[in-house]
Amino acid sequence: MNDRIVTVFGGTGFLGRSTVRRLRAHGFAVRVASRHSHQTTNDPNIQAVETDIRSRTSIDAVLTQAWGTVNAVSLYVERGTDTFQAIHVDAARAIAQSAKQLGVARLIQVSGVGADIASPSLYVRKRAKGELAVQAAFPGATIVRPAVLFGTDGGFVATVLDLMRKLPAYPMFGRGQTRLQPVAVDDVAEAITRILLRPEREPTLYEFGGPEVFTYEKFLRAVAHEAGLRPFLIPFPFGAWHLLARMAEALPQPPVTRNQVELMEVDTVAAPHLPGLLELGITPRAAADTVRDLMRAER
Ligand SMILES: NC(=O)c1ccc[n+]([C@@H]2O[C@H](COP(=O)([O-])OP(=O)(O)OC[C@H]3O[C@@H](n4cnc5c(N)ncnc54)[C@H](OP(=O)(O)O)[C@@H]3O)[C@@H](O)[C@H]2O)c1
């Protein structure tokens, strides 16, 4: 399989890192493409390539002679010319166009559960527009929509655990009744790899959720239970969260962003009629296992 090169845009990110590991485990050669990509391994089949998806020249360079590509670039806060339109629509389209022109066989665009062209959230609308732009430029591209991701080196569970330990009281998004289905980052990365391993291109849309659907409050209580914590959970209105997020976004590493708040206002649960992890032969991991792994790593 080493003759098959897969370029992972955003390969240094949370999902990207895991995807690179799973692709290598299945024998692909990988190009890790991001703006701050550095060679961190002696593995000759992992090549770090400094890439900016806002530049077509940069995209073309890293896709030359690639067999496949995964776009796992994120943008959670708009800053200057880095808008949701620029990254999630225009740059995603540019990757798809470049891949088509250079004869790349397979393309996976990472989007998110809930992507919806009619959403009141600008972020969610642009994710949906990005999907359409990619499919138009690269017919047969696969769109994958994960629910909120967790893992031992970042993501939802680790963040929640960290906050629960630091805060005397834990402010919930609204009354904590939004439904979510957290999914293990490594399961999504494995799924992406299995899609690339399949000879057939159908289906072209997957949604990935974990084994359990929680309300936000139930999820917090489940994490706390595993960690032996007894947090004081307080409802906090969405209006106040929006205000807080707007202010937080001025910080270089905002602890909360408006798009996170918007995503917490609607259920983000994988659609049961769409193929997901089980169809790819993956039994999804529970969030509780990751809490236990995190606790074990601390001992
Ligand atoms: N995290 C979640 O819970 C979650 C849930 C559902 C869907 N998703 C989706 O999964 C994908 C990956 O998310 P993530 O959380 O893993 O992201 P992340 O950890 O924030 O990583 C983002 C990656 O994109 C790269 N990047 C950003 N701007 C770039 C640019 N202009 N050119 C090239 N590379 C660029 C970053 O590296 P540099 O900064 O060095 O460029 C980094 O490697 C996104 O599409 C996200 O919406 C995530």
Coordinates of C-alpha atoms and ligand atoms in Angstrom, one line a residue:
M1 CA 0.0 0.0 0.0
N2 CA 3.0 2.3 0.4
D3 CA 2.7 3.4 -3.2
R4 CA -0.6 5.0 -2.2
I5 CA 0.1 8.5 -0.8
V6 CA -2.7 10.2 1.2
T7 CA -2.4 13.9 1.9
V8 CA -4.1 14.9 5.2
F9 CA -4.9 18.6 5.3
G10 CA -5.0 19.5 9.0
G11 CA -2.9 16.4 9.7
T12 CA -1.4 18.1 12.8
G13 CA -4.8 18.7 14.4
F14 CA -6.8 16.6 16.9
L15 CA -8.6 14.4 14.2
G16 CA -5.7 14.8 11.7
R17 CA -3.1 13.3 14.1
S18 CA -5.2 10.3 14.7
T19 CA -6.0 9.9 11.0
V20 CA -2.3 10.0 10.1
R21 CA -1.7 7.2 12.7
R22 CA -4.6 5.0 11.4
L23 CA -3.5 5.5 7.7
R24 CA 0.0 4.5 8.5
A25 CA -1.2 1.5 10.5
H26 CA -3.1 0.4 7.3
G27 CA 0.0 0.9 5.2
F28 CA -0.6 4.2 3.4
A29 CA 2.2 6.7 3.0
V30 CA 1.0 10.0 4.4
R31 CA 1.7 13.7 3.7
V32 CA 0.9 15.8 6.8
A33 CA -0.2 19.2 5.4
S34 CA -0.7 22.2 7.7
R35 CA 0.7 25.7 8.2
H36 CA 3.0 24.5 11.0
S37 CA 3.8 21.0 9.9
H38 CA 7.2 19.8 11.1
Q39 CA 9.0 16.5 10.6
T40 CA 8.6 14.8 14.0
T41 CA 9.2 11.2 13.1
N42 CA 11.8 9.1 11.4
D43 CA 9.1 7.1 9.6
P44 CA 10.1 7.7 5.9
N45 CA 6.4 7.2 5.0
I46 CA 5.2 10.2 6.9
Q47 CA 6.2 13.5 5.3
A48 CA 5.5 16.8 6.9
V49 CA 4.7 19.5 4.3
E50 CA 4.1 23.2 5.2
T51 CA 0.8 24.0 3.5
D52 CA -1.7 26.8 3.6
I53 CA -5.1 25.8 2.1
R54 CA -5.8 29.5 1.3
S55 CA -3.2 29.2 -1.5
R56 CA -3.9 27.1 -4.6
T57 CA -0.2 26.7 -5.3
S58 CA 0.3 25.3 -1.9
I59 CA -2.6 22.9 -2.3
D60 CA -1.4 21.8 -5.8
A61 CA 2.1 21.1 -4.5
V62 CA 1.0 18.8 -1.7
L63 CA -1.5 16.9 -3.8
T64 CA 0.9 16.2 -6.7
Q65 CA 1.1 12.4 -7.1
A66 CA -1.2 11.8 -4.1
W67 CA -3.7 8.8 -4.4
G68 CA -6.1 10.2 -1.9
T69 CA -6.7 13.1 0.4
V70 CA -8.5 14.0 3.6
N71 CA -9.5 17.6 4.5
A72 CA -9.5 17.8 8.3
V73 CA -8.8 21.6 8.6
S74 CA -10.8 23.4 11.1
L75 CA -11.7 27.0 11.8
Y76 CA -13.8 27.7 14.8
V77 CA -13.4 31.5 15.1
E78 CA -13.4 34.0 12.2
R79 CA -10.4 36.3 12.2
G80 CA -9.7 38.9 9.5
T81 CA -9.7 37.2 6.1
D82 CA -9.9 33.7 7.8
T83 CA -13.7 33.5 7.5
F84 CA -15.9 30.4 7.6
Q85 CA -16.6 31.1 3.9
A86 CA -12.8 31.3 3.1
I87 CA -11.9 28.1 4.9
H88 CA -14.9 25.8 5.0
V89 CA -16.2 26.7 1.5
D90 CA -13.6 28.3 -0.8
A91 CA -10.6 26.5 0.4
A92 CA -12.5 23.2 0.7
R93 CA -13.6 23.7 -2.9
A94 CA -10.0 24.6 -4.0
I95 CA -8.8 21.3 -2.5
A96 CA -11.5 19.4 -4.4
Q97 CA -10.7 21.2 -7.7
S98 CA -7.0 20.6 -7.3
A99 CA -7.6 17.0 -6.5
K100 CA -9.8 16.5 -9.5
Q101 CA -7.3 18.2 -11.9
L102 CA -4.3 16.3 -10.5
G103 CA -6.0 12.9 -10.8
V104 CA -6.3 12.2 -7.1
A105 CA -8.5 9.1 -6.9
R106 CA -10.3 9.6 -3.5
L107 CA -11.3 12.6 -1.4
I108 CA -12.8 12.8 2.0
Q109 CA -14.1 16.1 3.3
V110 CA -14.6 16.2 7.1
S111 CA -17.6 18.2 8.1
G112 CA -19.8 17.8 11.2
V113 CA -23.1 16.3 12.3
G114 CA -25.8 18.9 11.9
A115 CA -24.4 20.6 8.8
D116 CA -27.4 22.4 7.4
I117 CA -27.8 24.9 4.7
A118 CA -30.8 26.5 6.5
S119 CA -29.3 26.7 10.0
P120 CA -29.5 30.0 11.8
S121 CA -25.8 29.5 12.6
L122 CA -23.4 31.0 10.0
Y123 CA -20.8 28.3 11.0
V124 CA -23.2 25.4 10.4
R125 CA -24.5 26.9 7.1
K126 CA -21.0 27.3 5.8
R127 CA -20.1 23.7 6.7
A128 CA -23.1 22.6 4.6
K129 CA -22.1 24.9 1.7
G130 CA -18.6 23.5 1.9
E131 CA -20.0 20.0 1.5
L132 CA -21.9 21.0 -1.6
A133 CA -18.9 22.9 -3.1
V134 CA -16.7 19.8 -2.6
Q135 CA -19.2 17.4 -4.2
A136 CA -19.7 19.7 -7.2
A137 CA -15.9 20.0 -7.8
F138 CA -15.1 16.4 -7.1
P139 CA -18.1 14.1 -7.8
G140 CA -17.8 11.0 -5.7
A141 CA -16.1 12.8 -2.9
T142 CA -17.0 11.3 0.5
I143 CA -18.4 13.6 3.2
V144 CA -18.0 12.5 6.8
R145 CA -19.8 14.2 9.6
P146 CA -18.6 13.3 13.1
A147 CA -20.4 14.3 16.3
V148 CA -18.4 16.0 19.0
L149 CA -15.0 14.2 19.3
F150 CA -13.2 13.0 22.4
G151 CA -9.8 11.4 23.0
T152 CA -7.0 11.2 25.4
D153 CA -5.0 13.9 23.8
G154 CA -7.7 16.6 23.5
G155 CA -11.4 16.9 22.7
F156 CA -14.6 17.0 24.7
V157 CA -14.1 14.6 27.5
A158 CA -10.6 16.0 28.4
T159 CA -11.9 19.5 28.4
V160 CA -15.0 18.7 30.5
L161 CA -12.8 16.9 33.1
D162 CA -10.3 19.7 33.2
L163 CA -13.0 22.3 33.8
M164 CA -14.8 20.2 36.4
R165 CA -11.6 20.1 38.4
K166 CA -10.9 23.8 38.1
L167 CA -14.3 25.4 38.6
P168 CA -16.2 25.5 41.9
A169 CA -19.4 25.3 40.0
Y170 CA -19.9 24.0 36.4
P171 CA -22.1 26.3 34.2
M172 CA -24.1 24.2 31.7
F173 CA -25.2 25.2 28.3
G174 CA -28.7 26.3 29.0
R175 CA -30.5 23.7 31.1
G176 CA -28.2 21.0 29.8
Q177 CA -31.0 19.3 27.9
T178 CA -29.4 19.4 24.4
R179 CA -28.7 15.9 23.1
L180 CA -25.3 14.9 21.9
Q181 CA -23.5 11.7 20.9
P182 CA -19.8 12.1 21.6
V183 CA -17.6 9.9 19.4
A184 CA -14.0 8.7 19.9
V185 CA -11.5 10.5 17.6
D186 CA -9.7 7.2 16.9
D187 CA -12.9 5.6 15.8
V188 CA -13.6 8.4 13.3
A189 CA -9.9 8.2 12.1
E190 CA -10.3 4.4 11.6
A191 CA -13.5 5.0 9.8
I192 CA -11.9 7.5 7.4
T193 CA -9.2 5.0 6.7
R194 CA -11.6 2.1 6.1
I195 CA -13.6 4.3 3.6
L196 CA -10.3 4.8 1.7
L197 CA -9.6 1.1 1.8
R198 CA -13.0 0.2 0.3
P199 CA -12.8 -0.2 -3.5
E200 CA -16.4 1.2 -3.9
R201 CA -17.1 4.9 -3.5
E202 CA -20.6 4.6 -2.3
P203 CA -22.0 5.7 0.0
T204 CA -20.7 9.3 -0.2
L205 CA -22.2 10.6 3.1
Y206 CA -21.5 9.1 6.6
E207 CA -22.4 10.4 10.1
F208 CA -20.4 9.2 13.0
G209 CA -21.7 9.1 16.6
G210 CA -20.6 7.3 19.7
P211 CA -22.4 4.4 21.4
E212 CA -24.6 6.6 23.6
V213 CA -26.9 9.6 23.1
F214 CA -26.7 11.8 26.2
T215 CA -28.3 15.0 27.3
Y216 CA -25.5 17.5 28.0
E217 CA -26.3 17.2 31.7
K218 CA -26.3 13.4 31.7
F219 CA -23.0 13.5 29.9
L220 CA -21.4 15.7 32.5
R221 CA -22.7 13.5 35.3
A222 CA -21.4 10.4 33.5
V223 CA -17.9 11.9 33.2
A224 CA -18.0 13.1 36.8
H225 CA -19.1 9.7 38.0
E226 CA -16.2 7.9 36.3
A227 CA -13.8 10.5 37.6
G228 CA -15.1 10.3 41.2
L229 CA -16.2 14.0 41.1
R230 CA -19.3 15.6 42.5
P231 CA -19.6 18.8 40.5
F232 CA -22.2 21.5 41.2
L233 CA -23.9 21.9 37.9
I234 CA -25.7 25.2 37.3
P235 CA -28.0 26.1 34.3
F236 CA -26.6 29.1 32.5
P237 CA -28.8 30.8 29.8
F238 CA -27.7 30.6 26.1
G239 CA -28.0 34.4 25.8
A240 CA -25.3 34.8 28.5
W241 CA -23.1 32.2 26.8
H242 CA -23.3 34.1 23.5
L243 CA -22.2 37.3 25.2
L244 CA -19.4 35.5 27.0
A245 CA -18.2 33.7 23.8
R246 CA -18.2 37.0 21.9
M247 CA -15.8 38.4 24.5
A248 CA -13.8 35.2 24.7
E249 CA -13.1 35.2 21.0
A250 CA -10.9 38.3 21.4
L251 CA -8.4 36.0 23.3
P252 CA -5.8 34.1 21.3
Q253 CA -7.0 30.7 22.6
P254 CA -10.7 31.4 23.4
P255 CA -12.1 28.9 26.0
V256 CA -15.5 29.1 24.4
T257 CA -16.6 30.3 20.9
R258 CA -19.9 31.4 19.5
N259 CA -20.0 28.4 17.1
Q260 CA -19.6 26.1 20.1
V261 CA -22.5 27.8 21.8
E262 CA -24.6 27.6 18.6
L263 CA -23.8 23.9 18.3
M264 CA -24.9 23.3 21.9
E265 CA -28.3 24.9 21.2
V266 CA -29.3 22.1 18.8
D267 CA -29.1 18.3 19.1
T268 CA -26.0 16.9 17.4
V269 CA -26.9 13.2 17.0
A270 CA -26.0 11.0 14.0
A271 CA -29.0 10.4 11.7
P272 CA -30.0 6.7 12.1
H273 CA -30.8 6.5 8.4
L274 CA -27.3 7.4 7.3
P275 CA -24.4 4.9 7.3
G276 CA -21.9 5.3 10.2
L277 CA -19.3 3.4 12.2
L278 CA -21.2 0.1 12.4
E279 CA -21.5 -0.1 8.6
L280 CA -17.7 0.2 8.5
G281 CA -17.3 -2.6 11.0
I282 CA -16.3 -0.4 13.9
T283 CA -17.8 -0.8 17.4
P284 CA -17.8 2.7 18.8
R285 CA -15.9 3.3 22.1
A286 CA -17.6 4.7 25.1
A287 CA -16.6 8.1 26.5
A288 CA -16.3 6.4 30.0
D289 CA -13.4 4.4 28.7
T290 CA -11.5 7.5 27.8
V291 CA -12.2 9.0 31.3
R292 CA -10.7 5.9 32.8
D293 CA -7.7 6.1 30.4
L294 CA -7.2 9.7 31.4
M295 CA -7.4 8.9 35.1
R296 CA -5.0 6.0 34.7
A297 CA -2.5 8.2 32.8
E298 CA -2.4 10.6 35.8
R299 CA -1.5 7.9 38.3
Ligands
LIG1 N1 -13.2 18.5 17.4 C1 -14.5 18.1 17.3 O1 -15.1 17.8 18.3 C2 -15.1 18.0 15.9 C3 -16.5 17.6 15.9 C4 -17.1 17.4 14.6 C5 -16.4 17.8 13.5 N2 -15.1 18.2 13.6 C6 -14.4 18.6 12.3 O2 -13.2 17.8 12.2 C7 -12.2 18.5 11.5 C8 -10.9 18.6 12.3 O3 -11.2 19.2 13.6 P1 -10.2 19.3 14.8 O4 -10.9 19.6 16.0 O5 -9.3 18.0 14.7 O6 -9.3 20.5 14.3 P2 -8.0 21.1 15.0 O7 -7.5 20.2 16.1 O8 -8.3 22.5 15.4 O9 -6.9 21.1 13.9 C9 -7.0 21.9 12.7 C10 -5.9 21.5 11.8 O10 -6.1 22.4 10.6 C11 -4.8 23.0 10.3 N3 -5.1 24.3 9.6 C12 -5.8 25.3 10.1 N4 -5.8 26.3 9.1 C13 -5.1 25.8 8.1 C14 -4.8 26.4 6.8 N5 -5.2 27.6 6.4 N6 -4.0 25.6 6.0 C15 -3.6 24.4 6.3 N7 -3.9 23.8 7.5 C16 -4.7 24.6 8.4 C17 -4.2 23.2 11.7 O11 -2.8 23.3 11.6 P3 -2.0 24.7 11.5 O12 -2.7 25.7 12.5 O13 -0.6 24.5 11.8 O14 -2.3 25.2 10.1 C18 -4.5 21.8 12.3 O15 -3.7 20.8 11.8 C19 -12.8 19.9 11.2 O16 -13.5 19.9 10.0 C20 -13.9 20.0 12.3 O17 -14.9 20.9 12.0 C21 -14.4 18.3 14.8

